[in-house]
Short mmCIF file of C-alpha atoms in Angstrom, two decimals:
data_model
loop_
_atom_site.label_atom_id
_atom_site.label_comp_id
_atom_site.label_asym_id
_atom_site.label_seq_id
_atom_site.Cartn_x
_atom_site.Cartn_y
_atom_site.Cartn_z
CA UNK A 1 1.59 12.31 -21.62
CA UNK A 2 1.70 16.04 -20.95
CA UNK A 3 1.82 16.87 -17.25
CA UNK A 4 1.50 20.25 -15.57
CA UNK A 5 3.13 20.56 -12.17
CA UNK A 6 1.42 23.89 -11.61
CA UNK A 7 -1.40 25.78 -13.33
CA UNK A 8 -0.16 26.23 -16.94
CA UNK A 9 1.26 29.66 -17.79
CA UNK A 10 -0.85 29.72 -20.96
CA UNK A 11 -4.02 29.21 -18.95
CA UNK A 12 -2.97 31.84 -16.40
CA UNK A 13 -2.36 34.46 -19.12
CA UNK A 14 -5.58 33.57 -20.89
CA UNK A 15 -7.53 33.81 -17.67
CA UNK A 16 -6.05 37.21 -16.71
CA UNK A 17 -6.64 38.59 -20.24
CA UNK A 18 -10.28 37.56 -19.96
CA UNK A 19 -10.64 39.26 -16.55
CA UNK A 20 -8.98 42.46 -17.81
CA UNK A 21 -11.18 42.52 -20.89
CA UNK A 22 -14.30 42.24 -18.75
CA UNK A 23 -13.15 45.12 -16.53
CA UNK A 24 -12.38 47.35 -19.54
CA UNK A 25 -15.82 46.78 -21.05
CA UNK A 26 -17.82 47.31 -17.89
CA UNK A 27 -18.30 51.01 -18.77
CA UNK A 28 -18.96 50.39 -22.49
CA UNK A 29 -22.19 49.81 -24.33
CA UNK A 30 -23.34 46.32 -25.28
CA UNK A 31 -22.93 45.20 -28.90
CA UNK A 32 -24.88 42.67 -30.91
CA UNK A 33 -22.53 40.05 -32.34
CA UNK A 34 -23.07 38.10 -35.53
CA UNK A 35 -23.55 34.33 -35.50
CA UNK A 36 -19.94 33.50 -36.53
CA UNK A 37 -18.41 35.74 -33.88
CA UNK A 38 -20.77 34.37 -31.21
CA UNK A 39 -19.70 30.79 -32.06
CA UNK A 40 -16.06 31.85 -31.69
CA UNK A 41 -16.71 33.41 -28.27
CA UNK A 42 -18.53 30.29 -27.05
CA UNK A 43 -15.61 28.12 -28.21
CA UNK A 44 -13.12 30.27 -26.28
CA UNK A 45 -15.31 30.13 -23.16
CA UNK A 46 -15.55 26.31 -23.37
CA UNK A 47 -11.75 26.11 -23.69
CA UNK A 48 -11.20 28.25 -20.59
CA UNK A 49 -13.75 26.34 -18.52
CA UNK A 50 -12.36 22.94 -19.54
CA UNK A 51 -8.84 24.06 -18.64
CA UNK A 52 -10.07 25.19 -15.22
CA UNK A 53 -11.71 21.79 -14.69
CA UNK A 54 -8.60 19.81 -15.63
CA UNK A 55 -6.30 21.98 -13.55
CA UNK A 56 -8.56 21.70 -10.51
CA UNK A 57 -8.50 17.92 -10.80
CA UNK A 58 -4.71 17.98 -10.73
CA UNK A 59 -4.35 19.93 -7.51
CA UNK A 60 -6.82 18.26 -5.13
CA UNK A 61 -5.33 17.68 -1.67
CA UNK A 62 -4.89 14.13 -0.40
CA UNK A 63 -6.33 13.10 2.95
CA UNK A 64 -3.58 12.55 5.53
CA UNK A 65 -4.75 8.98 6.14
CA UNK A 66 -4.11 8.12 2.46
CA UNK A 67 -0.70 9.83 2.49
CA UNK A 68 0.34 7.77 5.49
CA UNK A 69 -1.06 4.44 4.32
CA UNK A 70 0.66 4.63 0.91
CA UNK A 71 3.78 6.41 2.15
CA UNK A 72 3.34 9.27 -0.31
CA UNK A 73 4.89 12.71 0.12
CA UNK A 74 2.79 15.77 -0.74
CA UNK A 75 5.06 16.50 -3.73
CA UNK A 76 4.67 13.00 -5.14
CA UNK A 77 0.93 13.08 -4.42
CA UNK A 78 0.63 16.05 -6.79
CA UNK A 79 2.47 14.11 -9.47
CA UNK A 80 0.21 11.07 -9.02
CA UNK A 81 -2.81 13.38 -9.34
CA UNK A 82 -1.50 14.74 -12.63
CA UNK A 83 -0.91 11.25 -14.02
CA UNK A 84 -4.41 10.13 -13.05
CA UNK A 85 -3.09 7.42 -10.70
CA UNK A 86 -4.92 9.20 -7.88
CA UNK A 87 -8.27 10.92 -8.17
CA UNK A 88 -10.77 12.71 -6.00
CA UNK A 89 -14.13 11.03 -5.57
CA UNK A 90 -17.55 12.67 -5.14
CA UNK A 91 -19.87 9.78 -4.37
CA UNK A 92 -22.17 9.52 -1.34
CA UNK A 93 -24.78 6.87 -0.60
CA UNK A 94 -27.18 6.50 2.36
CA UNK A 95 -29.15 3.66 3.91
CA UNK A 96 -30.62 3.04 7.38
CA UNK A 97 -29.37 6.40 8.67
CA UNK A 98 -25.73 5.68 7.71
CA UNK A 99 -24.04 7.73 4.98
CA UNK A 100 -20.88 6.54 3.22
CA UNK A 101 -18.86 8.86 0.99
CA UNK A 102 -15.92 7.97 -1.25
CA UNK A 103 -13.22 10.61 -0.76
CA UNK A 104 -10.38 9.53 -3.02
CA UNK A 105 -8.92 6.54 -4.83
CA UNK A 106 -5.36 5.51 -5.77
CA UNK A 107 -4.28 2.68 -8.10
CA UNK A 108 -1.30 0.60 -6.92
CA UNK A 109 0.22 -2.54 -8.44
CA UNK A 110 -1.78 -4.99 -6.32
CA UNK A 111 -4.94 -3.14 -5.36
CA UNK A 112 -6.97 0.01 -5.78
CA UNK A 113 -7.05 1.99 -2.54
CA UNK A 114 -10.35 3.79 -1.81
CA UNK A 115 -10.73 6.07 1.21
CA UNK A 116 -14.26 6.22 2.63
CA UNK A 117 -15.93 8.51 5.14
CA UNK A 118 -18.71 6.97 7.24
CA UNK A 119 -21.24 8.88 9.35
CA UNK A 120 -23.84 7.19 11.56
CA UNK A 121 -26.18 7.99 14.45
CA UNK A 122 -24.49 8.52 17.81
CA UNK A 123 -25.64 5.14 19.12
CA UNK A 124 -23.57 3.32 16.49
CA UNK A 125 -19.94 3.00 17.75
CA UNK A 126 -18.12 3.24 14.42
CA UNK A 127 -14.75 2.45 16.01
CA UNK A 128 -16.10 -0.94 17.18
CA UNK A 129 -18.02 -2.20 14.13
CA UNK A 130 -17.23 -3.88 10.82
CA UNK A 131 -19.24 -4.62 7.69
CA UNK A 132 -20.63 -8.16 7.62
CA UNK A 133 -20.18 -8.51 3.86
CA UNK A 134 -17.93 -6.64 1.42
CA UNK A 135 -17.46 -7.37 -2.28
CA UNK A 136 -17.13 -5.72 -5.69
CA UNK A 137 -19.37 -5.88 -8.75
CA UNK A 138 -17.57 -5.28 -12.05
CA UNK A 139 -17.18 -6.45 -15.64
CA UNK A 140 -13.38 -6.58 -15.38
CA UNK A 141 -12.93 -9.47 -12.97
CA UNK A 142 -12.61 -7.57 -9.66
CA UNK A 143 -14.68 -9.34 -7.04
CA UNK A 144 -12.94 -9.20 -3.66
CA UNK A 145 -12.18 -6.27 -1.41
CA UNK A 146 -11.22 -5.70 2.20
CA UNK A 147 -12.85 -2.81 4.07
CA UNK A 148 -11.59 -1.77 7.48
CA UNK A 149 -10.97 1.22 9.71
CA UNK A 150 -8.28 3.61 8.51
CA UNK A 151 -5.17 2.78 10.50
CA UNK A 152 -3.99 6.35 10.11
CA UNK A 153 -7.24 8.12 11.00
CA UNK A 154 -5.81 11.30 12.50
CA UNK A 155 -8.98 11.93 14.51
CA UNK A 156 -9.11 8.26 15.59
CA UNK A 157 -12.91 8.24 15.80
CA UNK A 158 -13.73 5.47 13.34
CA UNK A 159 -15.19 7.76 10.67
CA UNK A 160 -12.49 7.04 8.07
CA UNK A 161 -12.43 3.61 6.43
CA UNK A 162 -10.23 2.09 3.73
CA UNK A 163 -11.27 -0.30 0.97
CA UNK A 164 -8.66 -2.35 -0.87
CA UNK A 165 -9.92 -3.71 -4.21
CA UNK A 166 -7.54 -6.51 -5.22
CA UNK A 167 -6.54 -6.63 -8.89
CA UNK A 168 -4.70 -8.87 -11.35
CA UNK A 169 -1.45 -7.27 -12.48
CA UNK A 170 -1.96 -8.69 -15.99
CA UNK A 171 -5.12 -6.61 -16.60
CA UNK A 172 -5.35 -2.87 -17.26
CA UNK A 173 -8.18 -1.53 -15.10
CA UNK A 174 -7.76 2.15 -16.03
CA UNK A 175 -11.15 3.82 -16.23
CA UNK A 176 -13.09 0.64 -15.41
CA UNK A 177 -16.46 1.03 -13.71
CA UNK A 178 -17.00 -0.90 -10.46
CA UNK A 179 -19.44 -0.93 -7.55
CA UNK A 180 -18.28 -1.50 -3.97
CA UNK A 181 -21.04 -3.29 -2.06
CA UNK A 182 -21.14 -3.10 1.76
CA UNK A 183 -23.76 -4.89 3.86
CA UNK A 184 -24.78 -4.67 7.55
CA UNK A 185 -22.69 -3.10 10.31
CA UNK A 186 -21.99 -5.52 13.15
CA UNK A 187 -19.93 -5.67 16.34
CA UNK A 188 -17.89 -8.69 17.46
CA UNK A 189 -17.56 -9.77 21.09
CA UNK A 190 -14.63 -12.04 22.05
CA UNK A 191 -15.62 -14.79 24.47
CA UNK A 192 -13.63 -17.65 26.00
CA UNK A 193 -15.25 -21.06 25.64
CA UNK A 194 -12.98 -23.60 27.38
CA UNK A 195 -9.69 -23.63 25.49
CA UNK A 196 -11.13 -21.74 22.54
CA UNK A 197 -11.77 -18.05 21.93
CA UNK A 198 -14.98 -17.43 19.99
CA UNK A 199 -16.36 -14.31 18.35
CA UNK A 200 -20.08 -13.59 18.80
CA UNK A 201 -21.41 -11.03 16.30
CA UNK A 202 -24.26 -8.60 16.88
CA UNK A 203 -25.84 -6.72 13.96
CA UNK A 204 -26.26 -3.04 14.85
CA UNK A 205 -27.39 -1.64 11.47
CA UNK A 206 -29.03 -3.62 8.67
CA UNK A 207 -28.58 -2.13 5.24
CA UNK A 208 -26.77 -2.21 1.91
CA UNK A 209 -24.54 0.53 0.53
CA UNK A 210 -23.60 0.45 -3.17
CA UNK A 211 -20.76 2.82 -4.08
CA UNK A 212 -20.18 3.29 -7.86
CA UNK A 213 -16.68 4.32 -8.90
CA UNK A 214 -14.56 4.75 -12.02
CA UNK A 215 -11.06 3.45 -11.28
CA UNK A 216 -7.96 5.66 -11.62
CA UNK A 217 -5.24 5.05 -14.20
CA UNK A 218 -2.41 2.59 -13.69
CA UNK A 219 1.08 4.01 -13.26
CA UNK A 220 3.85 4.17 -15.80
CA UNK A 221 6.69 1.66 -15.39
CA UNK A 222 10.36 2.60 -15.31
CA UNK A 223 12.22 -0.26 -17.03
CA UNK A 224 15.98 -0.66 -16.46
CA UNK A 225 17.38 -3.17 -18.97
CA UNK A 226 20.75 -3.68 -17.33
CA UNK A 227 22.07 -7.02 -16.13
CA UNK A 228 23.94 -7.11 -12.84
CA UNK A 229 24.87 -9.40 -10.00
CA UNK A 230 23.41 -8.72 -6.55
CA UNK A 231 24.89 -10.21 -3.40
CA UNK A 232 21.81 -11.01 -1.32
CA UNK A 233 23.02 -12.56 1.92
CA UNK A 234 25.21 -15.52 1.01
CA UNK A 235 23.51 -15.75 -2.40
CA UNK A 236 24.83 -14.31 -5.64
CA UNK A 237 21.83 -13.53 -7.84
CA UNK A 238 21.94 -12.44 -11.48
CA UNK A 239 19.34 -9.72 -12.07
CA UNK A 240 18.47 -9.46 -15.77
CA UNK A 241 16.37 -6.29 -15.56
CA UNK A 242 14.52 -4.11 -13.04
CA UNK A 243 11.09 -2.49 -13.22
CA UNK A 244 10.05 0.34 -10.89
CA UNK A 245 6.59 1.79 -10.23
CA UNK A 246 5.61 4.26 -7.49
CA UNK A 247 4.72 1.35 -5.18
CA UNK A 248 6.83 -1.60 -6.29
CA UNK A 249 10.26 -2.76 -7.48
CA UNK A 250 10.41 -5.92 -9.61
CA UNK A 251 13.60 -7.94 -10.00
CA UNK A 252 13.75 -10.23 -13.05
CA UNK A 253 16.01 -13.27 -13.22
CA UNK A 254 16.31 -17.03 -13.09
CA UNK A 255 13.30 -18.57 -11.34
CA UNK A 256 15.27 -21.01 -9.17
CA UNK A 257 17.81 -18.37 -8.12
CA UNK A 258 15.16 -15.84 -7.18
CA UNK A 259 13.00 -18.35 -5.33
CA UNK A 260 15.99 -19.44 -3.30
CA UNK A 261 17.04 -15.90 -2.36
CA UNK A 262 13.55 -14.43 -1.89
CA UNK A 263 13.50 -14.78 1.91
CA UNK A 264 16.76 -12.88 2.25
CA UNK A 265 15.77 -9.85 0.19
CA UNK A 266 13.86 -8.03 2.93
CA UNK A 267 16.74 -8.63 5.37
CA UNK A 268 19.32 -7.07 3.04
CA UNK A 269 17.53 -4.16 1.36
CA UNK A 270 18.56 -0.86 2.91
CA UNK A 271 16.62 1.60 0.76
CA UNK A 272 16.78 3.45 -2.55
CA UNK A 273 18.85 6.33 -3.87
CA UNK A 274 17.63 9.08 -6.22
CA UNK A 275 19.58 10.64 -9.08
CA UNK A 276 20.46 13.68 -6.97
CA UNK A 277 22.05 11.45 -4.31
CA UNK A 278 19.11 11.53 -1.86
CA UNK A 279 18.97 8.26 0.09
CA UNK A 280 15.57 6.99 1.28
CA UNK A 281 16.10 4.42 4.02
CA UNK A 282 13.65 1.52 4.31
CA UNK A 283 14.68 -0.55 7.30
CA UNK A 284 11.19 -1.96 7.86
CA UNK A 285 7.98 -2.47 6.00
CA UNK A 286 9.18 -3.92 2.66
CA UNK A 287 7.03 -6.89 1.63
CA UNK A 288 8.31 -9.44 -0.89
CA UNK A 289 5.59 -10.96 -3.04
CA UNK A 290 5.84 -14.56 -4.19
CA UNK A 291 7.58 -14.78 -7.53
CA UNK A 292 5.48 -14.75 -10.67
CA UNK A 293 5.85 -14.80 -14.44
CA UNK A 294 5.19 -11.75 -16.59
CA UNK A 295 1.98 -12.47 -18.50
CA UNK A 296 3.30 -10.86 -21.70
CA UNK A 297 6.89 -12.13 -21.81
CA UNK A 298 6.94 -15.18 -19.53
CA UNK A 299 9.93 -13.73 -17.65
CA UNK A 300 10.12 -14.55 -13.95
CA UNK A 301 10.37 -11.86 -11.27
CA UNK A 302 9.89 -11.17 -7.59
CA UNK A 303 8.05 -8.02 -6.53
CA UNK A 304 9.01 -5.85 -3.57
CA UNK A 305 6.09 -3.76 -2.29
CA UNK A 306 7.65 -0.48 -1.19
CA UNK A 307 6.22 1.22 1.94
CA UNK A 308 7.36 4.71 0.90
CA UNK A 309 6.13 5.66 -2.56
CA UNK A 310 8.88 6.07 -5.17
CA UNK A 311 9.34 8.98 -7.56
CA UNK A 312 10.21 6.90 -10.63
CA UNK A 313 11.42 9.99 -12.51
CA UNK A 314 14.19 10.43 -9.94
CA UNK A 315 14.94 6.75 -9.16
CA UNK A 316 18.57 5.68 -9.56
CA UNK A 317 19.08 2.37 -7.71
CA UNK A 318 18.17 0.06 -4.85
CA UNK A 319 20.73 -0.06 -2.03
CA UNK A 320 21.69 -3.20 -0.10
CA UNK A 321 23.10 -3.30 3.41
CA UNK A 322 26.77 -3.90 4.01
CA UNK A 323 27.74 -7.36 5.28
CA UNK A 324 28.83 -6.02 8.66
CA UNK A 325 25.31 -4.72 9.30
CA UNK A 326 23.85 -8.21 9.08
CA UNK A 327 23.97 -11.39 11.16
CA UNK A 328 26.79 -13.75 10.17
CA UNK A 329 25.49 -17.01 8.61
CA UNK A 330 26.18 -20.01 10.84
CA UNK A 331 25.31 -23.68 11.14
CA UNK A 332 23.44 -25.87 13.64
CA UNK A 333 23.58 -29.59 14.16
CA UNK A 334 20.71 -31.77 13.00
CA UNK A 335 19.74 -32.47 16.63
CA UNK A 336 19.65 -28.73 17.41
CA UNK A 337 17.46 -28.07 14.36
CA UNK A 338 15.05 -30.86 15.29
CA UNK A 339 14.48 -29.29 18.71
CA UNK A 340 13.40 -25.95 17.24
CA UNK A 341 9.81 -24.95 16.48
CA UNK A 342 9.06 -24.52 12.75
CA UNK A 343 7.07 -21.33 12.14
CA UNK A 344 7.18 -21.49 8.35
CA UNK A 345 8.57 -23.80 5.66
CA UNK A 346 8.68 -22.46 2.10
CA UNK A 347 10.95 -22.52 -0.95
CA UNK A 348 13.76 -24.39 0.81
CA UNK A 349 13.79 -22.02 3.79
CA UNK A 350 12.48 -22.49 7.29
CA UNK A 351 11.69 -19.92 9.94
CA UNK A 352 12.66 -21.53 13.25
CA UNK A 353 12.39 -20.60 16.92
CA UNK A 354 14.91 -21.96 19.43
CA UNK A 355 13.30 -20.55 22.58
CA UNK A 356 14.84 -17.08 22.45
CA UNK A 357 15.82 -16.41 18.82
CA UNK A 358 13.95 -16.44 15.52
CA UNK A 359 16.18 -18.00 12.86
CA UNK A 360 16.02 -18.06 9.06
CA UNK A 361 17.41 -21.43 7.94
CA UNK A 362 18.51 -22.15 4.35
CA UNK A 363 18.16 -25.90 3.84
CA UNK A 364 19.89 -25.94 0.45
CA UNK A 365 23.00 -24.12 1.67
CA UNK A 366 22.72 -25.54 5.23
CA UNK A 367 23.32 -22.18 6.91
CA UNK A 368 21.10 -19.77 8.83
CA UNK A 369 21.04 -16.29 10.33
CA UNK A 370 19.58 -14.92 13.55
CA UNK A 371 16.71 -12.55 12.76
CA UNK A 372 15.26 -11.57 16.14
CA UNK A 373 16.65 -12.06 19.65
CA UNK A 374 13.72 -11.79 22.09
CA UNK A 375 16.05 -11.54 25.11
CA UNK A 376 17.44 -8.32 23.63
CA UNK A 377 13.85 -7.03 23.52
CA UNK A 378 13.47 -7.70 27.25
CA UNK A 379 11.87 -11.15 27.24
CA UNK A 380 12.53 -13.21 30.37
CA UNK A 381 12.85 -16.90 29.44
CA UNK A 382 11.76 -17.86 32.97
CA UNK A 383 8.39 -16.09 32.70
CA UNK A 384 6.95 -18.91 30.60
CA UNK A 385 4.12 -16.89 29.10
CA UNK A 386 5.31 -16.42 25.52
CA UNK A 387 2.72 -16.63 22.74
CA UNK A 388 4.49 -17.19 19.44
CA UNK A 389 2.50 -16.84 16.21
CA UNK A 390 3.37 -17.52 12.59
CA UNK A 391 2.41 -15.34 9.61
CA UNK A 392 -1.06 -13.81 9.95
CA UNK A 393 -1.68 -15.37 13.36
CA UNK A 394 -2.29 -12.42 15.64
CA UNK A 395 -4.81 -10.75 13.32
CA UNK A 396 -7.15 -13.73 13.74
CA UNK A 397 -7.08 -13.92 17.53
CA UNK A 398 -8.45 -11.86 20.39
CA UNK A 399 -5.08 -11.39 22.09
CA UNK A 400 -3.68 -7.99 22.90
CA UNK A 401 -0.65 -6.65 24.74
CA UNK A 402 -2.28 -7.26 28.12
CA UNK A 403 -2.33 -11.04 27.64
CA UNK A 404 1.41 -11.49 28.14
CA UNK A 405 4.45 -11.65 25.88
CA UNK A 406 3.25 -12.01 22.29
CA UNK A 407 5.38 -12.28 19.17
CA UNK A 408 4.10 -12.45 15.59
CA UNK A 409 6.47 -13.40 12.80
CA UNK A 410 5.99 -12.84 9.08
CA UNK A 411 7.59 -14.04 5.84
CA UNK A 412 11.37 -14.09 5.84
CA UNK A 413 11.49 -14.15 9.64
CA UNK A 414 10.43 -10.53 9.94
CA UNK A 415 9.11 -9.46 13.30
CA UNK A 416 5.61 -8.15 12.64
CA UNK A 417 4.90 -7.12 16.20
CA UNK A 418 6.02 -8.03 19.68
CA UNK A 419 4.49 -7.12 23.04
CA UNK A 420 7.23 -7.76 25.60
CA UNK A 421 6.33 -6.86 29.19
CA UNK A 422 3.49 -4.68 27.88
CA UNK A 423 5.73 -2.68 25.54
CA UNK A 424 5.13 -2.76 21.79
CA UNK A 425 8.47 -3.09 20.05
CA UNK A 426 7.52 -3.13 16.40
CA UNK A 427 4.49 -3.04 14.16
CA UNK A 428 4.67 -3.47 10.39
CA UNK A 429 1.43 -1.99 9.11
CA UNK A 430 2.12 -2.89 5.47
CA UNK A 431 2.16 -6.62 6.18
#
C-alpha cells in the first residue's frame, strides 16, 4: 500500500505548473485544439482532480471526542486516515424535527466506531435522552450496536453521540455497506419502589433515523514470530508469537497456560516501548478479552484492548512491571476464604472482598494478591454504607456518588470506579 504522509511532491509540482501555465496564457489568444489534444488535456485534468480528492480524504481532521475515546494522537490519526482505517462521513438524515449526521468512522478490532452529531428542538433535552431501539441492517452479519452520548463531548451538551457496531474478528468488513437504525428518543426516570429501583421511560420524540454508511478498512497486523517466556505474576507463560494492531495486542500460546494467567495480565502490564526508546505507560484502562482461537490457524490467543492507540510501524515490545511494584502473593486459610464475598469466579480465579480489600485469588496455585485497599482510599469501615458491585453492576443501577460509598470491580479485580466520601477515585472509561 502506498501512503502519503503529506501532499505528494509530484502533485504539488503538477498543481503549481498548471497554475503558472494558466497565468502565462491569460494575456494570449484562445486556440482551437484538435480532438486528440483535447482528449489528452481532459485526461490530465481528471488526474489532477482525482489526486486532489484522494489527498483531501487523507488529511481530514478528527473530532476531539473520537481522538479521546480511541486514545489516538493527531499524528497517528493522520496515518489511520491514509490507511483508510478512519474516514470522514457526509451523511445526514432527518425525522420529526431531529437531524442526525454521521461525522466520522474508525474500524477497530472489535467494533466500528461511528461519531454522530444530533440536533433537536430546544424542548428536547439531548443530554437526558436515549434511543429506545438501536440496531444495524447489513448483508455481512452485523446486527447489534450500542449508541450513547459521547463521553468526551468537549462541549458537554449532548449533541455528540457514539455508535459502536460490534463485529466478528474472523470477517473482513472493509468497504461493507450497512445501515444504522435508530428509533424514538426517550427519557428514563429512576423511581424507588420498596426495595427496588425502577426506570420509567417517557417517549419525547417518535421517529426512525436510518443512517447508511460504507465501513472503513481494517488495519494491517504486525506479526512478531518470536517465542519467549513472560513472567506474569507468579506464572511463567510461553508466548509463541505476538500480533499488534493499532488498538490491540494478541498473545499466542498454550490455551491452558493463557487461561490461567489471563487475570494477572492487566495487573502486570506497564506499557509499550517504541523502536526509538519512547515508553508509553498504560497503568490503567487495558482490557483483556476472553481467549479465543484464530479462525484461520486454530491457534489460541488472548487479546489486550489497548486504551492508547499504537503506532505499529514503531512498536518494539510490551513492558511488564517489576516484581517490587506489585503486591506480594500470599495465602489465606480455608476459613478466611470462606468468610469473604465472591465477586467473580472464572477460569480458576476468584475476585474476593474481605471487608476492606479486593483480592485476586488463584485457586490452582493457592495464592492471592491484594488489588485494592479501600481503607487507603479513605473508606471508614465503621460507616457501614458500602455498596460493592461486581463487573457491570453500577452501569445498570441508579446510584451515583451521592448515595454513599460505592465501589465497582471489573475483570481481574480492577477497580472500575469508587466513590469514597463523595470523591471519585478512579474511572476506567474503556471497560
